[in-house]
Short mmCIF file of C-alpha atoms in Angstrom, two decimals:
data_model
loop_
_atom_site.label_atom_id
_atom_site.label_comp_id
_atom_site.label_asym_id
_atom_site.label_seq_id
_atom_site.Cartn_x
_atom_site.Cartn_y
_atom_site.Cartn_z
CA THR A 182 0.23 -0.09 -0.14
CA GLN A 183 1.00 3.74 -0.32
CA TYR A 184 1.89 3.02 3.63
CA GLY A 185 3.97 0.20 3.68
CA ILE A 186 3.80 -3.41 3.00
CA LEU A 187 0.73 -5.27 4.31
CA PRO A 188 1.11 -8.84 5.04
CA VAL A 189 -1.79 -11.04 3.93
CA LYS A 190 -2.88 -14.61 3.73
CA ARG A 191 -4.20 -15.65 0.28
CA LEU A 192 -6.44 -18.72 -0.35
CA LEU A 193 -8.34 -20.38 -2.98
CA ALA A 194 -11.95 -21.79 -2.18
CA VAL A 195 -13.29 -24.14 -4.88
CA GLN A 196 -16.39 -26.15 -4.73
CA GLY A 197 -17.38 -27.75 -7.93
CA ASN A 198 -17.33 -25.22 -10.61
CA ARG A 199 -17.25 -22.60 -8.23
CA SER A 200 -13.56 -21.03 -7.38
CA GLU A 201 -13.42 -18.01 -5.06
CA PRO A 202 -9.74 -16.64 -4.88
CA VAL A 203 -9.65 -14.82 -1.01
CA THR A 204 -6.99 -12.34 0.08
CA TYR A 205 -7.45 -11.50 3.94
CA TRP A 206 -5.54 -10.10 7.09
CA PHE A 207 -6.28 -9.60 10.96
CA THR A 208 -5.74 -7.05 12.78
CA MET A 209 -5.19 -6.90 16.62
CA GLY A 210 -5.09 -3.38 18.12
CA ASP A 211 -2.35 -2.10 16.13
CA LYS A 212 -1.05 -4.86 14.77
CA VAL A 213 -1.39 -7.19 11.49
CA VAL A 214 -1.42 -10.72 13.10
CA LEU A 215 -1.16 -13.91 10.56
CA GLY A 216 -0.29 -16.75 12.36
CA ARG A 217 -1.69 -18.28 15.46
CA PHE A 218 1.69 -17.75 17.39
CA GLU A 219 1.73 -14.21 16.41
CA ARG A 220 -1.95 -13.54 17.84
CA LEU A 221 -1.36 -15.17 20.92
CA MET A 222 1.73 -13.19 21.57
CA VAL A 223 -0.37 -10.26 20.64
CA GLN A 224 -2.98 -11.18 23.00
CA LEU A 225 -0.72 -11.87 25.94
CA LYS A 226 0.52 -8.31 25.33
CA TYR A 227 -2.47 -6.80 25.85
CA GLY A 228 -3.85 -9.28 28.54
CA LEU A 229 -0.73 -7.94 30.56
CA SER A 230 -1.25 -4.53 29.90
CA GLY A 231 -4.88 -4.77 30.96
CA GLU A 232 -6.09 -3.39 27.62
CA ILE A 233 -8.71 -4.98 25.33
CA PRO A 234 -7.68 -4.31 21.48
CA ASP A 235 -9.91 -3.79 18.77
CA VAL A 236 -9.76 -6.83 16.12
CA MET A 237 -10.86 -6.95 12.79
CA LEU A 238 -11.06 -9.02 9.86
CA VAL A 239 -10.52 -7.84 6.38
CA ARG A 240 -11.21 -10.06 3.91
CA VAL A 241 -11.39 -9.44 -0.28
CA SER A 242 -12.74 -11.80 -2.56
CA ASN A 243 -14.08 -12.39 -6.01
CA LEU A 244 -15.22 -15.49 -7.93
CA ALA A 245 -12.74 -16.31 -10.67
CA ALA A 246 -11.35 -19.19 -12.58
CA GLU A 247 -8.07 -17.93 -12.79
CA PRO A 248 -6.57 -17.02 -9.17
CA VAL A 249 -3.35 -15.08 -10.23
CA GLY A 250 -5.70 -12.39 -11.89
CA ALA A 251 -8.20 -12.27 -9.11
CA TYR A 252 -5.25 -11.57 -6.65
CA ARG A 253 -4.21 -8.49 -8.61
CA ALA A 254 -7.60 -7.30 -8.92
CA HIS A 255 -7.69 -7.65 -5.05
CA LEU A 256 -4.45 -5.59 -4.69
CA ASP A 257 -5.80 -2.77 -7.05
CA PHE A 258 -8.89 -2.84 -5.06
CA VAL A 259 -7.20 -2.57 -1.66
CA GLY A 260 -4.57 0.38 -3.15
CA GLU A 261 -7.70 2.50 -4.10
CA LEU A 262 -9.78 1.95 -1.12
CA ILE A 263 -7.01 2.86 1.07
CA ALA A 264 -5.79 5.77 -1.13
CA SER A 265 -9.86 6.97 -0.47
CA MET A 266 -9.48 7.03 2.97
CA LYS A 267 -8.13 9.37 6.12
CA LYS A 268 -4.78 8.48 7.22
CA GLU A 269 -5.99 7.47 10.44
CA ASP A 270 -8.71 5.26 9.13
CA ALA A 271 -6.54 3.55 6.85
CA GLY A 272 -4.12 2.97 9.60
CA GLN A 273 -7.03 0.86 11.30
CA LEU A 274 -7.84 -1.03 8.49
CA LEU A 275 -3.88 -1.80 7.96
CA GLY A 276 -3.49 -2.60 11.68
CA GLY A 277 -1.11 0.54 12.16
CA ILE A 278 0.67 0.15 9.01
CA GLY A 279 2.19 3.66 7.99
CA SER A 280 1.05 5.40 10.97
#
């Protein structure tokens, strides 16, 4: 993004003829958390501080037979979405990246 690299997960959900490439990420407080261990470490940090963080799942998907093009469309969409937002709002969606 214009604010920095956003670590995301990608998967391809298929059922019969339906193919849905998915790009997603979780934010917890001011961090993007990708794996279980990372999530647990951030939870522990907040738990010890007594804070209750905001948590968000951000998911972008579409129906497409060709995932590479779909993931490129996801990247373009997220870039345009972020560019249209105020910096503080984008920072929340991006888990504090660039703030």
